[in-house]
PDB file of C-alpha atoms in Angstrom:
ATOM      1  CA  MET A  49     144.144 332.274   7.948  1.00 56.00           C
ATOM      2  CA  SER A  50     140.897 333.342  10.006  1.00 58.00           C
ATOM      3  CA  ALA A  51     140.289 331.911  13.201  1.00 71.00           C
ATOM      4  CA  ILE A  52     138.388 328.506  13.552  1.00 89.00           C
ATOM      5  CA  ARG A  53     134.926 328.916  14.813  1.00 93.00           C
ATOM      6  CA  GLY A  54     131.275 327.567  14.383  1.00 97.00           C
ATOM      7  CA  ILE A  55     130.471 323.585  13.577  1.00 98.00           C
ATOM      8  CA  VAL A  56     133.658 321.404  12.441  1.00 98.00           C
ATOM      9  CA  VAL A  57     133.543 318.335  10.834  1.00 98.00           C
ATOM     10  CA  LEU A  58     135.535 315.564  12.444  1.00 98.00           C
ATOM     11  CA  THR A  59     136.280 312.505   9.611  1.00 98.00           C
ATOM     12  CA  GLY A  60     136.037 309.019  10.922  1.00 97.00           C
ATOM     13  CA  ARG A  61     135.155 306.223   7.778  1.00 96.00           C
ATOM     14  CA  ARG A  62     134.853 304.014   9.117  1.00 95.00           C
ATOM     15  CA  GLN A  63     131.188 305.334  11.071  1.00 95.00           C
ATOM     16  CA  ALA A  64     130.235 307.003   7.768  1.00 96.00           C
ATOM     17  CA  ARG A  65     126.986 306.072   6.465  1.00 94.00           C
ATOM     18  CA  ARG A  66     128.190 307.072   2.397  1.00 96.00           C
ATOM     19  CA  PRO A  67     131.608 307.401   1.553  1.00 97.00           C
ATOM     20  CA  LEU A  68     133.818 309.958   3.079  1.00 97.00           C
ATOM     21  CA  VAL A  69     133.851 312.630   0.502  1.00 98.00           C
ATOM     22  CA  ASP A  70     129.728 312.486  -0.302  1.00 98.00           C
ATOM     23  CA  VAL A  71     129.162 312.923   3.720  1.00 98.00           C
ATOM     24  CA  VAL A  72     132.036 315.808   3.675  1.00 98.00           C
ATOM     25  CA  ALA A  73     130.184 317.309   0.351  1.00 98.00           C
ATOM     26  CA  ALA A  74     126.458 317.198   2.386  1.00 98.00           C
ATOM     27  CA  ALA A  75     128.316 318.723   5.763  1.00 98.00           C
ATOM     28  CA  VAL A  76     130.082 321.800   3.868  1.00 98.00           C
ATOM     29  CA  ALA A  77     126.665 322.002   2.028  1.00 98.00           C
ATOM     30  CA  GLY A  78     124.656 322.288   5.201  1.00 98.00           C
ATOM     31  CA  GLY A  79     126.924 324.892   5.840  1.00 97.00           C
ATOM     32  CA  VAL A  80     130.305 323.474   7.773  1.00 97.00           C
ATOM     33  CA  ARG A  81     133.224 325.361   6.734  1.00 97.00           C
ATOM     34  CA  ALA A  82     135.901 323.698   8.523  1.00 98.00           C
ATOM     35  CA  VAL A  83     136.519 319.728   8.402  1.00 98.00           C
ATOM     36  CA  LEU A  84     139.610 318.158  10.217  1.00 98.00           C
ATOM     37  CA  LEU A  85     140.202 315.246   8.660  1.00 98.00           C
ATOM     38  CA  ARG A  86     141.431 312.221  11.314  1.00 98.00           C
ATOM     39  CA  GLU A  87     142.346 308.648   9.009  1.00 98.00           C
ATOM     40  CA  LYS A  88     145.191 307.845  11.376  1.00 96.00           C
ATOM     41  CA  ASP A  89     145.679 304.303   9.939  1.00 97.00           C
ATOM     42  CA  LEU A  90     146.306 305.318   6.234  1.00 98.00           C
ATOM     43  CA  PRO A  91     149.774 304.833   4.588  1.00 97.00           C
ATOM     44  CA  ARG A  92     150.115 309.079   3.644  1.00 97.00           C
ATOM     45  CA  ALA A  93     149.712 308.124  -0.042  1.00 98.00           C
ATOM     46  CA  GLU A  94     146.358 307.459   0.609  1.00 98.00           C
ATOM     47  CA  ARG A  95     145.603 310.032   3.190  1.00 98.00           C
ATOM     48  CA  ALA A  96     147.134 312.788   1.285  1.00 98.00           C
ATOM     49  CA  ALA A  97     144.797 311.313  -1.922  1.00 98.00           C
ATOM     50  CA  LEU A  98     141.397 311.706   0.374  1.00 98.00           C
ATOM     51  CA  ALA A  99     142.927 315.854   1.274  1.00 98.00           C
ATOM     52  CA  ALA A 100     143.340 316.305  -2.367  1.00 98.00           C
ATOM     53  CA  ASP A 101     139.730 315.077  -2.575  1.00 98.00           C
ATOM     54  CA  LEU A 102     138.497 316.837   0.674  1.00 98.00           C
ATOM     55  CA  ARG A 103     140.548 320.243  -0.001  1.00 98.00           C
ATOM     56  CA  PRO A 104     138.438 321.376  -3.030  1.00 98.00           C
ATOM     57  CA  ILE A 105     135.420 320.897  -1.181  1.00 98.00           C
ATOM     58  CA  LEU A 106     135.975 323.387   1.179  1.00 97.00           C
ATOM     59  CA  THR A 107     138.278 325.673  -0.725  1.00 96.00           C
ATOM     60  CA  GLU A 108     135.142 326.257  -2.513  1.00 97.00           C
ATOM     61  CA  ALA A 109     133.337 326.810  -0.064  1.00 97.00           C
ATOM     62  CA  GLY A 110     135.926 329.259   1.557  1.00 96.00           C
ATOM     63  CA  GLY A 111     137.026 326.757   3.972  1.00 97.00           C
ATOM     64  CA  THR A 112     139.428 325.588   5.730  1.00 97.00           C
ATOM     65  CA  LEU A 113     140.703 321.614   6.062  1.00 98.00           C
ATOM     66  CA  ILE A 114     142.769 320.516   8.542  1.00 98.00           C
ATOM     67  CA  VAL A 115     144.671 317.429   9.007  1.00 98.00           C
ATOM     68  CA  ALA A 116     145.354 315.809  12.105  1.00 98.00           C
ATOM     69  CA  GLY A 117     149.361 315.272  12.980  1.00 97.00           C
ATOM     70  CA  PRO A 118     151.841 317.447  12.351  1.00 97.00           C
ATOM     71  CA  ASP A 119     152.308 316.895   8.154  1.00 97.00           C
ATOM     72  CA  PRO A 120     149.567 318.960   7.056  1.00 97.00           C
ATOM     73  CA  LEU A 121     149.052 316.798   3.496  1.00 97.00           C
ATOM     74  CA  ASP A 122     150.176 319.525   0.600  1.00 95.00           C
ATOM     75  CA  GLY A 123     148.609 321.359   2.972  1.00 96.00           C
ATOM     76  CA  ASP A 124     149.254 324.377   5.318  1.00 96.00           C
ATOM     77  CA  ALA A 125     146.329 323.564   8.565  1.00 98.00           C
ATOM     78  CA  VAL A 126     147.048 320.674  10.431  1.00 98.00           C
ATOM     79  CA  HIS A 127     145.951 319.501  14.012  1.00 98.00           C
ATOM     80  CA  LEU A 128     148.053 318.298  17.275  1.00 98.00           C
ATOM     81  CA  PRO A 129     147.832 315.821  19.204  1.00 97.00           C
ATOM     82  CA  ALA A 130     148.739 316.480  23.041  1.00 96.00           C
ATOM     83  CA  ALA A 131     151.419 314.721  23.608  1.00 94.00           C
ATOM     84  CA  GLY A 132     153.656 316.787  20.659  1.00 92.00           C
ATOM     85  CA  PRO A 133     155.506 317.662  18.910  1.00 95.00           C
ATOM     86  CA  TYR A 134     156.214 321.180  20.694  1.00 94.00           C
ATOM     87  CA  PRO A 135     157.220 323.076  19.523  1.00 93.00           C
ATOM     88  CA  PRO A 136     154.365 322.977  17.162  1.00 94.00           C
ATOM     89  CA  PRO A 137     155.349 323.371  13.599  1.00 92.00           C
ATOM     90  CA  ARG A 138     154.938 326.964  11.586  1.00 91.00           C
ATOM     91  CA  CYS A 139     152.350 325.773   9.318  1.00 94.00           C
ATOM     92  CA  GLY A 140     149.126 328.868   8.248  1.00 96.00           C
ATOM     93  CA  LEU A 141     146.494 327.365  10.971  1.00 97.00           C
ATOM     94  CA  VAL A 142     147.887 325.111  14.317  1.00 97.00           C
ATOM     95  CA  GLY A 143     145.428 323.388  17.052  1.00 97.00           C
ATOM     96  CA  ARG A 144     145.857 321.426  19.893  1.00 98.00           C
ATOM     97  CA  SER A 145     143.875 318.967  21.483  1.00 97.00           C
ATOM     98  CA  CYS A 146     143.493 319.695  25.478  1.00 97.00           C
ATOM     99  CA  HIS A 147     142.147 316.949  28.128  1.00 96.00           C
ATOM    100  CA  ASP A 148     143.070 319.609  31.065  1.00 96.00           C
ATOM    101  CA  GLU A 149     144.550 322.770  32.256  1.00 97.00           C
ATOM    102  CA  ALA A 150     148.018 321.778  32.389  1.00 97.00           C
ATOM    103  CA  GLU A 151     148.033 320.778  28.543  1.00 97.00           C
ATOM    104  CA  LEU A 152     146.041 323.986  27.957  1.00 97.00           C
ATOM    105  CA  LEU A 153     148.954 325.357  30.021  1.00 95.00           C
ATOM    106  CA  ARG A 154     151.657 323.836  27.406  1.00 96.00           C
ATOM    107  CA  LEU A 155     150.301 325.606  24.539  1.00 97.00           C
ATOM    108  CA  THR A 156     153.064 328.078  23.477  1.00 94.00           C
ATOM    109  CA  SER A 157     151.815 329.542  19.372  1.00 95.00           C
ATOM    110  CA  GLU A 158     148.911 327.577  18.646  1.00 97.00           C
ATOM    111  CA  ASP A 159     146.412 329.293  17.065  1.00 97.00           C
ATOM    112  CA  TYR A 160     143.247 327.244  18.759  1.00 97.00           C
ATOM    113  CA  ALA A 161     142.459 323.940  21.534  1.00 98.00           C
ATOM    114  CA  THR A 162     139.859 321.473  21.509  1.00 98.00           C
ATOM    115  CA  LEU A 163     138.586 319.946  25.041  1.00 98.00           C
ATOM    116  CA  SER A 164     137.155 316.549  25.554  1.00 96.00           C
ATOM    117  CA  PRO A 165     135.147 315.180  26.280  1.00 96.00           C
ATOM    118  CA  VAL A 166     132.760 317.251  27.427  1.00 97.00           C
ATOM    119  CA  PHE A 167     129.867 314.359  26.653  1.00 95.00           C
ATOM    120  CA  PRO A 168     129.987 310.698  27.292  1.00 91.00           C
ATOM    121  CA  SER A 169     130.630 309.608  23.730  1.00 79.00           C
ATOM    122  CA  ARG A 170     129.178 307.523  21.781  1.00 75.00           C
ATOM    123  CA  SER A 171     132.169 307.073  18.738  1.00 68.00           C
ATOM    124  CA  LYS A 172     134.991 306.949  21.949  1.00 65.00           C
ATOM    125  CA  PRO A 173     132.533 304.981  24.234  1.00 62.00           C
ATOM    126  CA  GLY A 174     134.110 305.197  28.292  1.00 60.00           C
ATOM    127  CA  TYR A 175     136.729 308.055  27.400  1.00 69.00           C
ATOM    128  CA  GLY A 176     137.124 310.538  30.402  1.00 68.00           C
ATOM    129  CA  PRO A 177     135.250 311.290  32.705  1.00 91.00           C
ATOM    130  CA  PRO A 178     133.413 314.103  30.791  1.00 95.00           C
ATOM    131  CA  LEU A 179     134.041 317.348  31.263  1.00 97.00           C
ATOM    132  CA  ARG A 180     129.835 318.823  30.978  1.00 97.00           C
ATOM    133  CA  PRO A 181     129.504 322.631  30.153  1.00 98.00           C
ATOM    134  CA  ASP A 182     130.411 323.038  34.122  1.00 98.00           C
ATOM    135  CA  GLY A 183     134.105 322.039  33.076  1.00 98.00           C
ATOM    136  CA  LEU A 184     134.485 323.327  29.725  1.00 98.00           C
ATOM    137  CA  ALA A 185     133.974 326.374  31.579  1.00 98.00           C
ATOM    138  CA  SER A 186     136.056 326.970  33.729  1.00 98.00           C
ATOM    139  CA  LEU A 187     139.372 325.132  31.353  1.00 98.00           C
ATOM    140  CA  ILE A 188     138.133 327.990  28.496  1.00 98.00           C
ATOM    141  CA  ARG A 189     138.835 330.486  31.350  1.00 97.00           C
ATOM    142  CA  ARG A 190     142.228 329.471  31.857  1.00 96.00           C
ATOM    143  CA  SER A 191     142.782 328.676  28.360  1.00 97.00           C
ATOM    144  CA  PRO A 192     145.260 331.289  26.648  1.00 96.00           C
ATOM    145  CA  VAL A 193     143.867 330.237  22.568  1.00 97.00           C
ATOM    146  CA  PRO A 194     140.479 329.754  21.538  1.00 97.00           C
ATOM    147  CA  VAL A 195     138.452 326.685  22.559  1.00 98.00           C
ATOM    148  CA  LEU A 196     136.811 324.705  20.388  1.00 98.00           C
ATOM    149  CA  ALA A 197     134.170 321.790  22.034  1.00 98.00           C
ATOM    150  CA  LEU A 198     134.269 318.278  21.215  1.00 97.00           C
ATOM    151  CA  GLY A 199     133.161 314.669  22.266  1.00 95.00           C
ATOM    152  CA  GLY A 200     129.705 313.665  22.705  1.00 95.00           C
ATOM    153  CA  ILE A 201     128.013 316.691  20.600  1.00 96.00           C
ATOM    154  CA  GLU A 202     125.166 315.386  18.237  1.00 96.00           C
ATOM    155  CA  THR A 203     121.986 317.734  19.306  1.00 97.00           C
ATOM    156  CA  PRO A 204     121.613 321.244  18.693  1.00 98.00           C
ATOM    157  CA  HIS A 205     121.497 321.864  23.099  1.00 98.00           C
ATOM    158  CA  HIS A 206     124.943 320.455  23.236  1.00 98.00           C
ATOM    159  CA  VAL A 207     125.867 323.574  20.715  1.00 98.00           C
ATOM    160  CA  THR A 208     124.103 325.751  22.403  1.00 98.00           C
ATOM    161  CA  ALA A 209     125.671 324.160  25.723  1.00 98.00           C
ATOM    162  CA  CYS A 210     129.152 324.623  25.007  1.00 98.00           C
ATOM    163  CA  VAL A 211     128.713 328.103  23.357  1.00 98.00           C
ATOM    164  CA  GLY A 212     127.014 328.986  26.678  1.00 97.00           C
ATOM    165  CA  ALA A 213     130.142 327.994  27.705  1.00 98.00           C
ATOM    166  CA  GLY A 214     132.789 330.007  26.755  1.00 98.00           C
ATOM    167  CA  ALA A 215     133.027 328.013  23.126  1.00 98.00           C
ATOM    168  CA  THR A 216     134.328 329.611  20.024  1.00 98.00           C
ATOM    169  CA  GLY A 217     132.577 326.699  18.205  1.00 98.00           C
ATOM    170  CA  VAL A 218     132.164 322.792  18.435  1.00 98.00           C
ATOM    171  CA  ALA A 219     133.695 319.935  16.531  1.00 98.00           C
ATOM    172  CA  VAL A 220     131.507 316.802  15.791  1.00 98.00           C
ATOM    173  CA  LEU A 221     132.403 314.258  14.847  1.00 97.00           C
ATOM    174  CA  GLY A 222     129.623 310.349  15.226  1.00 95.00           C
ATOM    175  CA  ALA A 223     126.635 312.919  14.867  1.00 96.00           C
ATOM    176  CA  LEU A 224     127.727 314.180  11.057  1.00 97.00           C
ATOM    177  CA  MET A 225     129.406 310.903  10.002  1.00 97.00           C
ATOM    178  CA  ARG A 226     125.950 308.580  11.553  1.00 96.00           C
ATOM    179  CA  ALA A 227     123.906 311.112  10.065  1.00 97.00           C
ATOM    180  CA  THR A 228     121.298 309.667   7.014  1.00 96.00           C
ATOM    181  CA  ASP A 229     120.918 313.080   5.990  1.00 98.00           C
ATOM    182  CA  PRO A 230     124.409 314.972   6.802  1.00 98.00           C
ATOM    183  CA  ALA A 231     123.479 318.076   5.420  1.00 98.00           C
ATOM    184  CA  GLU A 232     120.089 318.910   6.936  1.00 98.00           C
ATOM    185  CA  THR A 233     121.981 317.489  10.064  1.00 98.00           C
ATOM    186  CA  ALA A 234     124.932 320.195   9.913  1.00 98.00           C
ATOM    187  CA  ALA A 235     122.374 322.759   9.553  1.00 98.00           C
ATOM    188  CA  LYS A 236     120.622 322.456  12.221  1.00 98.00           C
ATOM    189  CA  LEU A 237     123.447 322.440  14.259  1.00 98.00           C
ATOM    190  CA  ARG A 238     125.119 325.056  12.251  1.00 98.00           C
ATOM    191  CA  SER A 239     121.657 326.944  13.261  1.00 98.00           C
ATOM    192  CA  ALA A 240     121.298 326.481  16.708  1.00 98.00           C
ATOM    193  CA  PHE A 241     125.212 327.551  16.507  1.00 98.00           C
ATOM    194  CA  GLN A 242     124.416 330.990  15.025  1.00 97.00           C
ATOM    195  CA  GLU A 243     121.013 331.536  17.239  1.00 97.00           C
ATOM    196  CA  SER A 244     123.774 331.168  19.901  1.00 96.00           C
ATOM    197  CA  VAL A 245     126.710 333.648  18.924  1.00 94.00           C
ATOM    198  CA  THR A 246     123.118 336.165  17.943  1.00 93.00           C
ATOM    199  CA  PRO A 247     123.220 339.487  19.913  1.00 87.00           C
ATOM    200  CA  LYS A 248     119.405 338.979  22.335  1.00 79.00           C
ATOM    201  CA  PRO A 249     118.442 342.860  21.820  1.00 78.00           C
ATOM    202  CA  PRO A 250     117.695 344.776  24.493  1.00 75.00           C
ATOM    203  CA  GLU A 251     114.721 345.085  26.436  1.00 62.00           C
ATOM    204  CA  SER A 252     113.119 348.393  25.942  1.00 54.00           C
ATOM    205  CA  TRP A 253     112.689 350.081  28.816  1.00 52.00           C
ATOM    206  CA  HIS A 254     109.231 351.238  27.754  1.00 52.00           C
ATOM    207  CA  GLY A 255     108.019 347.578  27.470  1.00 52.00           C
ATOM    208  CA  ARG A 256     109.104 347.169  31.244  1.00 53.00           C
ATOM    209  CA  MET A 257     107.100 349.592  32.395  1.00 52.00           C
ATOM    210  CA  ASN A 258     104.053 348.241  30.287  1.00 54.00           C
ATOM    211  CA  VAL A 259     104.359 344.770  31.473  1.00 51.00           C
ATOM    212  CA  SER A 260     104.843 345.543  34.872  1.00 48.00           C
ATOM    213  CA  GLN A 261     102.741 348.608  35.802  1.00 49.00           C
ATOM    214  CA  PRO A 262      98.664 347.550  36.144  1.00 48.00           C
ATOM    215  CA  SER A 263      95.678 349.384  34.175  1.00 44.00           C
ATOM    216  CA  ALA A 264      93.676 352.294  36.254  1.00 43.00           C
ATOM    217  CA  ALA A 265      90.707 350.748  34.931  1.00 41.00           C
ATOM    218  CA  THR A 266      92.054 346.721  37.556  1.00 37.00           C
ATOM    219  CA  GLU A 267      93.353 349.017  40.707  1.00 37.00           C
ATOM    220  CA  GLU A 268      91.093 348.937  43.407  1.00 38.00           C
ATOM    221  CA  SER A 269      89.470 352.415  44.947  1.00 36.00           C
ATOM    222  CA  PRO A 270      91.408 352.854  48.680  1.00 38.00           C
TER     223      PRO A 270
END
């Protein structure tokens, strides 16, 4: 299973403007290729049925459905809380929530980690204090695995700042769950990510000379 990068959607059915399956389908249409199914308050049977509805949407697009918690709900990708279990279960893809250096240093065989909150979050008000991009960058330098930025990420500018700090992707909940048009919102965030990771062509030596050298016609005579 390929590493998780880009825009990852976290589900939150209570914040969604439409049925959750419809929101996820729209986000995938907008370019999202990874969805983290939360909804941990649901009974396992209902949660498994929801996973069964969401998984084909991701599979058809070549994406991945990740399940929060150690039970993959008949899949092969899980995202674990910082509290455990340790060691992580054997799955095709394993992520873990982290918030500080101590939690990062407990990682063993996980494939990625989330770091949060990066910005103040409307989904979890008062949760923090926020890392901000500088704090995110500092922790990413200490992380043994790739990091997804999480918390309060709502705009293309947020995405750009997180990628600039070293994140391999961003995890988004409220901005997509609450969106009037999840496909459009997902496309804008994905475009910001793609632009942030696309190498800029180096300025040519000839171009720099043209800018820096004054023309002979404008030079004053001695």
